[in-house]
mmCIF file of N, CA and C in Angstrom:
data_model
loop_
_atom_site.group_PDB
_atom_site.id
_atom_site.type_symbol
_atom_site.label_atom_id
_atom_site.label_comp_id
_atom_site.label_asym_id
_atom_site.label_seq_id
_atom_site.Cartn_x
_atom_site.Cartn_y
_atom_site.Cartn_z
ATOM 1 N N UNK X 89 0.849 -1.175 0.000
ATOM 2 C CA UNK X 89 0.000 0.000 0.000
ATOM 3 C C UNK X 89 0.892 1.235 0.000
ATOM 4 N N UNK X 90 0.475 1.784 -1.170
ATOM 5 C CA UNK X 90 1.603 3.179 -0.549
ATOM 6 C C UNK X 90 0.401 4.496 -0.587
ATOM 7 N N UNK X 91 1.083 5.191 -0.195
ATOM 8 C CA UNK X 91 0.227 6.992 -0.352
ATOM 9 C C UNK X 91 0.943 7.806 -0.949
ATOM 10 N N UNK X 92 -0.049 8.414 -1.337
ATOM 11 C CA UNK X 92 0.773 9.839 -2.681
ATOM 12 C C UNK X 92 0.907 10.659 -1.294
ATOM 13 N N UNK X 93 1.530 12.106 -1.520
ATOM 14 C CA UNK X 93 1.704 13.244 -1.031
ATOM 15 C C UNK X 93 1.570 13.791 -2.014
ATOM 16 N N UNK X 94 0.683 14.905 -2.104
ATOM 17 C CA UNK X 94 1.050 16.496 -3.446
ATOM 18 C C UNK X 94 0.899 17.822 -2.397
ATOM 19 N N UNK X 95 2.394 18.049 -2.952
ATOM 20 C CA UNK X 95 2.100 19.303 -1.937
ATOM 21 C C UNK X 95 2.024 20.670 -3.326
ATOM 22 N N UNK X 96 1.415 21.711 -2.873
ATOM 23 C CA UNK X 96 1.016 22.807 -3.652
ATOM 24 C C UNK X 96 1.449 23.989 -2.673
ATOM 25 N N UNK X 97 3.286 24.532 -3.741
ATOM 26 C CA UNK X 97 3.576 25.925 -3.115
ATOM 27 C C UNK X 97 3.521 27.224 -4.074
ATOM 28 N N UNK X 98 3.362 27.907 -2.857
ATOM 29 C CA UNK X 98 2.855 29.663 -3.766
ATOM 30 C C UNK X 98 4.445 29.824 -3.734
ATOM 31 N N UNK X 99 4.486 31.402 -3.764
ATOM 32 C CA UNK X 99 5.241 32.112 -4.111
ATOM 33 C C UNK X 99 6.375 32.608 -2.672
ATOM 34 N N UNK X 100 4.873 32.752 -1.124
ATOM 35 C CA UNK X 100 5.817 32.622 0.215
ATOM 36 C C UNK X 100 6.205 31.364 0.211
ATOM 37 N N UNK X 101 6.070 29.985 -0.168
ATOM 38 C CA UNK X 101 6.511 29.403 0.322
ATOM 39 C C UNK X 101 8.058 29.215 -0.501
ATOM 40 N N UNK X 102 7.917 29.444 -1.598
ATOM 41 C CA UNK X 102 9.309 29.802 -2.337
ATOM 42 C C UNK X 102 10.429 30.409 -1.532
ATOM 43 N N UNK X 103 9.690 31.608 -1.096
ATOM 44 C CA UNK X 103 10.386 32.672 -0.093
ATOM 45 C C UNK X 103 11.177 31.772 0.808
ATOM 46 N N UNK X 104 10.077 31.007 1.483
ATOM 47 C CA UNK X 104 10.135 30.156 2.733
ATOM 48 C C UNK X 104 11.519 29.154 2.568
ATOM 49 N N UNK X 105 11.180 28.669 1.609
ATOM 50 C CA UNK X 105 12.352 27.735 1.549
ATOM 51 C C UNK X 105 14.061 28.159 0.785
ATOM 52 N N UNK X 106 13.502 29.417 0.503
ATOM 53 C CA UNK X 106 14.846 29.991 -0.114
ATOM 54 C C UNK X 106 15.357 30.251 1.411
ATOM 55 N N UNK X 107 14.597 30.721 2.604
ATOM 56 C CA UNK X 107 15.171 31.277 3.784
ATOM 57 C C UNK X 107 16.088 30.293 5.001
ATOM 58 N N UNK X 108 15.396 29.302 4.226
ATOM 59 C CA UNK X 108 15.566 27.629 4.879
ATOM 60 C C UNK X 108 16.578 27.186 4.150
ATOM 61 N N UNK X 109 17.279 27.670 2.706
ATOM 62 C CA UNK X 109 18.570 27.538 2.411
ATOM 63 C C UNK X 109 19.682 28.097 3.214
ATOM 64 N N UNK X 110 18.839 29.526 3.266
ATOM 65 C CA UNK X 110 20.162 30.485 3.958
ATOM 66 C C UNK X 110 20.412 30.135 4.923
ATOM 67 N N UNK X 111 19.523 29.711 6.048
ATOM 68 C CA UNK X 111 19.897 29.462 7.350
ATOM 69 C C UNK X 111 20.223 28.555 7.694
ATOM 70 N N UNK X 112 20.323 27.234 7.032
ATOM 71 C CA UNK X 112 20.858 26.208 7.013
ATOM 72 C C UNK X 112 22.606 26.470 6.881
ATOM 73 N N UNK X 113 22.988 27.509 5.899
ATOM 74 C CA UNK X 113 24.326 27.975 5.734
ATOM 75 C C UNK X 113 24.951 28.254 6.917
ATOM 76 N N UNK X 114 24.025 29.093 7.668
ATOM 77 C CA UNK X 114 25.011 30.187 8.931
ATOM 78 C C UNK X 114 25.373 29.198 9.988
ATOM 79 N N UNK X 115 26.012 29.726 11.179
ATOM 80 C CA UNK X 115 26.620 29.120 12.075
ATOM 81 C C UNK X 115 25.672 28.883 13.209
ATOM 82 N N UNK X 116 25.859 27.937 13.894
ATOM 83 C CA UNK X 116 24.393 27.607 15.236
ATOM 84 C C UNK X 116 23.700 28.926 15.994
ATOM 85 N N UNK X 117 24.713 29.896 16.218
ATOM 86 C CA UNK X 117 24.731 30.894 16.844
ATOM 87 C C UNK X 117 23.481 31.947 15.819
ATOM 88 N N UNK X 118 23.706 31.906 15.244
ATOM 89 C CA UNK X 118 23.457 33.166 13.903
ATOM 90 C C UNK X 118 22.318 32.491 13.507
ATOM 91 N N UNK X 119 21.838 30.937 12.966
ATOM 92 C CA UNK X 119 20.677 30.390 12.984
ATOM 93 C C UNK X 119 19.536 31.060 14.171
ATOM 94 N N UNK X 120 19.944 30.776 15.104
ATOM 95 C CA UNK X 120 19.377 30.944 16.674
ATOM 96 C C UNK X 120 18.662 31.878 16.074
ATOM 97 N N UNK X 121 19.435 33.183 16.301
ATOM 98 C CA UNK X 121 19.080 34.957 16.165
ATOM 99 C C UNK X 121 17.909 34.849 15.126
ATOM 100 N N UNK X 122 18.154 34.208 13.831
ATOM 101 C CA UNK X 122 17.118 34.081 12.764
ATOM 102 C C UNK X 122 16.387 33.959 13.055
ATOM 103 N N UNK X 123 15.570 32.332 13.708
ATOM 104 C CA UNK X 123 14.914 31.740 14.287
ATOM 105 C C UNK X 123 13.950 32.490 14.910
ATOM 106 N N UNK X 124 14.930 33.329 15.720
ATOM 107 C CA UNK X 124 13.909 34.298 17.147
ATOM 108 C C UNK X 124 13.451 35.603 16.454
ATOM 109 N N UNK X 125 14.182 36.098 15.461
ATOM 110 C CA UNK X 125 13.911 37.255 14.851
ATOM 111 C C UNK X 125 12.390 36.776 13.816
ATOM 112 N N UNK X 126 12.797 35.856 13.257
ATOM 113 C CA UNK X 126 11.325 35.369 12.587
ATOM 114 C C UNK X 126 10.187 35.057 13.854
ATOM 115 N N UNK X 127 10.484 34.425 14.521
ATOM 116 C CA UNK X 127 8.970 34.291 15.468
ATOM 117 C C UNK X 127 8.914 35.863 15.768
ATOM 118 N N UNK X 128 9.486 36.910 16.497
ATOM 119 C CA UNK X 128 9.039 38.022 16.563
ATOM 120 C C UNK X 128 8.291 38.896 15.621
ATOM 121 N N UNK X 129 8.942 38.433 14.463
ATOM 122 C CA UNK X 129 7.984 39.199 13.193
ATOM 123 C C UNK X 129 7.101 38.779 12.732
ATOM 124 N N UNK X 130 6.979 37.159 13.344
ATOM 125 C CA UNK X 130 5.150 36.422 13.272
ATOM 126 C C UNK X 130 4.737 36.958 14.222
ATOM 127 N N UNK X 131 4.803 37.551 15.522
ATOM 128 C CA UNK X 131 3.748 37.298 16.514
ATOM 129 C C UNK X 131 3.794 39.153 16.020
ATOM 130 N N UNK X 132 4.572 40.090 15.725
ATOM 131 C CA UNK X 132 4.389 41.595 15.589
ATOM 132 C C UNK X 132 3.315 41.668 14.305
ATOM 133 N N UNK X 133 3.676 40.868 13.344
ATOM 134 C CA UNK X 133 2.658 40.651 12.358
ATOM 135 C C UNK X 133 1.247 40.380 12.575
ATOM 136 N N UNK X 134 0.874 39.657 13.249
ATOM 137 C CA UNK X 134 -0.515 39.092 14.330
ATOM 138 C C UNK X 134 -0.982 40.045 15.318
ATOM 139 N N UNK X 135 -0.373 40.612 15.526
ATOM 140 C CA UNK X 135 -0.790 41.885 16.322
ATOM 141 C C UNK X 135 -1.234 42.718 15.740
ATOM 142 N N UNK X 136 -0.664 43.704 14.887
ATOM 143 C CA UNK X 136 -0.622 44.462 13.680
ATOM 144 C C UNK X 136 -2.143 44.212 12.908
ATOM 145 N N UNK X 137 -2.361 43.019 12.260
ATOM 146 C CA UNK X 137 -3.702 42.453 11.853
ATOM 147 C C UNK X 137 -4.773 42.411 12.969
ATOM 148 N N UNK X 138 -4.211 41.895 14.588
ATOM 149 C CA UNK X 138 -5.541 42.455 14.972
ATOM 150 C C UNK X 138 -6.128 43.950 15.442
ATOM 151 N N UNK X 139 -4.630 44.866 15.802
ATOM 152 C CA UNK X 139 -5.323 46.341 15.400
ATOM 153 C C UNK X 139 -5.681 46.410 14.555
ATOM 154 N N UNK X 140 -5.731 46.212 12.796
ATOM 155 C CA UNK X 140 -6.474 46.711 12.038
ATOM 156 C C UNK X 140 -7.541 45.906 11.656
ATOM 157 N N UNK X 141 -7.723 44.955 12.304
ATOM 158 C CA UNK X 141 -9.287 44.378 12.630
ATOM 159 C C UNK X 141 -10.090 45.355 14.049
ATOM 160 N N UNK X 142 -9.300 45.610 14.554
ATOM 161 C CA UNK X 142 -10.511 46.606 15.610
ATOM 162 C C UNK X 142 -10.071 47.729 15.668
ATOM 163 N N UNK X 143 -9.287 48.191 14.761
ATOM 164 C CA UNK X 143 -9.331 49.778 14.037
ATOM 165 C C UNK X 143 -10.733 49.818 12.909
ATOM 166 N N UNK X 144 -11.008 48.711 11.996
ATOM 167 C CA UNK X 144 -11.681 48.904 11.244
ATOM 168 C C UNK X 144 -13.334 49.077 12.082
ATOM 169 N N UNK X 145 -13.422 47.968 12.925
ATOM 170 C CA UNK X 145 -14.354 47.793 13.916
ATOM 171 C C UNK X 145 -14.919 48.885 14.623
ATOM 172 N N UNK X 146 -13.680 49.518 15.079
ATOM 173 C CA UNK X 146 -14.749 50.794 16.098
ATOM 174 C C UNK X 146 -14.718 51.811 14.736
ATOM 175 N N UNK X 147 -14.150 51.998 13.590
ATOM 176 C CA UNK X 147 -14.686 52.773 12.097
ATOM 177 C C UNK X 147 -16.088 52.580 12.694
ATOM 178 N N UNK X 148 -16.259 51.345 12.063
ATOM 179 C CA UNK X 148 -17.477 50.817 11.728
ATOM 180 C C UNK X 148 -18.537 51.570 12.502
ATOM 181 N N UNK X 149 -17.914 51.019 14.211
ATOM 182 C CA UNK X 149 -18.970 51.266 15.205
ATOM 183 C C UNK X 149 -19.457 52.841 15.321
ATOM 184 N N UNK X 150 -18.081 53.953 15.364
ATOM 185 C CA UNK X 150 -18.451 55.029 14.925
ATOM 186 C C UNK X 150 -19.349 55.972 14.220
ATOM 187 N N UNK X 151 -19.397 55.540 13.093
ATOM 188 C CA UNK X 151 -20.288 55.645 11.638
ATOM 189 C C UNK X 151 -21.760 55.161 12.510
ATOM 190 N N UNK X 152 -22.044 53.753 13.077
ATOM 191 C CA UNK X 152 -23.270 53.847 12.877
ATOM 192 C C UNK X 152 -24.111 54.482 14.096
ATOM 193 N N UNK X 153 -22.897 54.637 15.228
ATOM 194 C CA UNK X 153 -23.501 55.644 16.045
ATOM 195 C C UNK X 153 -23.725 57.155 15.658
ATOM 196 N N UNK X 154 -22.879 57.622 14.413
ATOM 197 C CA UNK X 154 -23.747 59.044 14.060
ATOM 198 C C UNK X 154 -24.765 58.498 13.199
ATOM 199 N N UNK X 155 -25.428 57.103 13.065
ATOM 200 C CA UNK X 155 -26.221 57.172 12.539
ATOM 201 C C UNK X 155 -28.024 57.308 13.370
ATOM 202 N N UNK X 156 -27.472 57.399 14.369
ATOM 203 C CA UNK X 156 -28.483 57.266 15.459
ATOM 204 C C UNK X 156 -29.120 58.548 15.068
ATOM 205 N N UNK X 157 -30.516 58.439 15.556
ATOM 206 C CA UNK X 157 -31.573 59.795 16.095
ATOM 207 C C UNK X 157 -30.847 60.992 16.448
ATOM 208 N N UNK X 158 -31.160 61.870 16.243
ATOM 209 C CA UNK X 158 -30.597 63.052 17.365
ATOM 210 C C UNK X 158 -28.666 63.048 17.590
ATOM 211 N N UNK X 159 -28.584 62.956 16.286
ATOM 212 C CA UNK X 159 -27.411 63.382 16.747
ATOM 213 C C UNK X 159 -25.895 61.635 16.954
ATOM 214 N N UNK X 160 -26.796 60.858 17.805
ATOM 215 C CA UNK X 160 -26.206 59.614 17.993
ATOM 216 C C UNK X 160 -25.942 59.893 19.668
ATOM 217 N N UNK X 161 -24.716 59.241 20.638
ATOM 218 C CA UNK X 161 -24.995 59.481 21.799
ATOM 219 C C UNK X 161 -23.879 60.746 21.992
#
């Protein structure tokens, strides 16, 4: 019995694995730094997206409170 695998990459994952060349190159030390510097710029990235999910949100909420009667509150 065997199983296929198909994997399907975009264009980050190109990125991805070109980055996974480089760092494979550097020294244990200098990997490390990479490593930690990329999780920081995932979790600053994730942050970032959810201010401008509840930047857009209180927009939103804004707007429909001047849409109120009289003015709004």
């Amino acid at each position: 019995m065997s199983t296929a695998l198909t994997i399907t990459l975009d264009e980050n994952d190109f990125l991805a694995l070109d980055a996974i060349a480089y760092a494979e190159s550097l020294d244990p030390a200098s990997y490390v730094r990479l490593l930690v510097m990329a999780d920081l710029a995932a979790r600053l990235s994730a942050q970032a997206n959810d201010l401008g999910d509840l930047y857009a949100f209180e927009s939103r909420a804004d707007h429909d409170l001047a849409d109120l009667p009289f003015g709004g509150l």
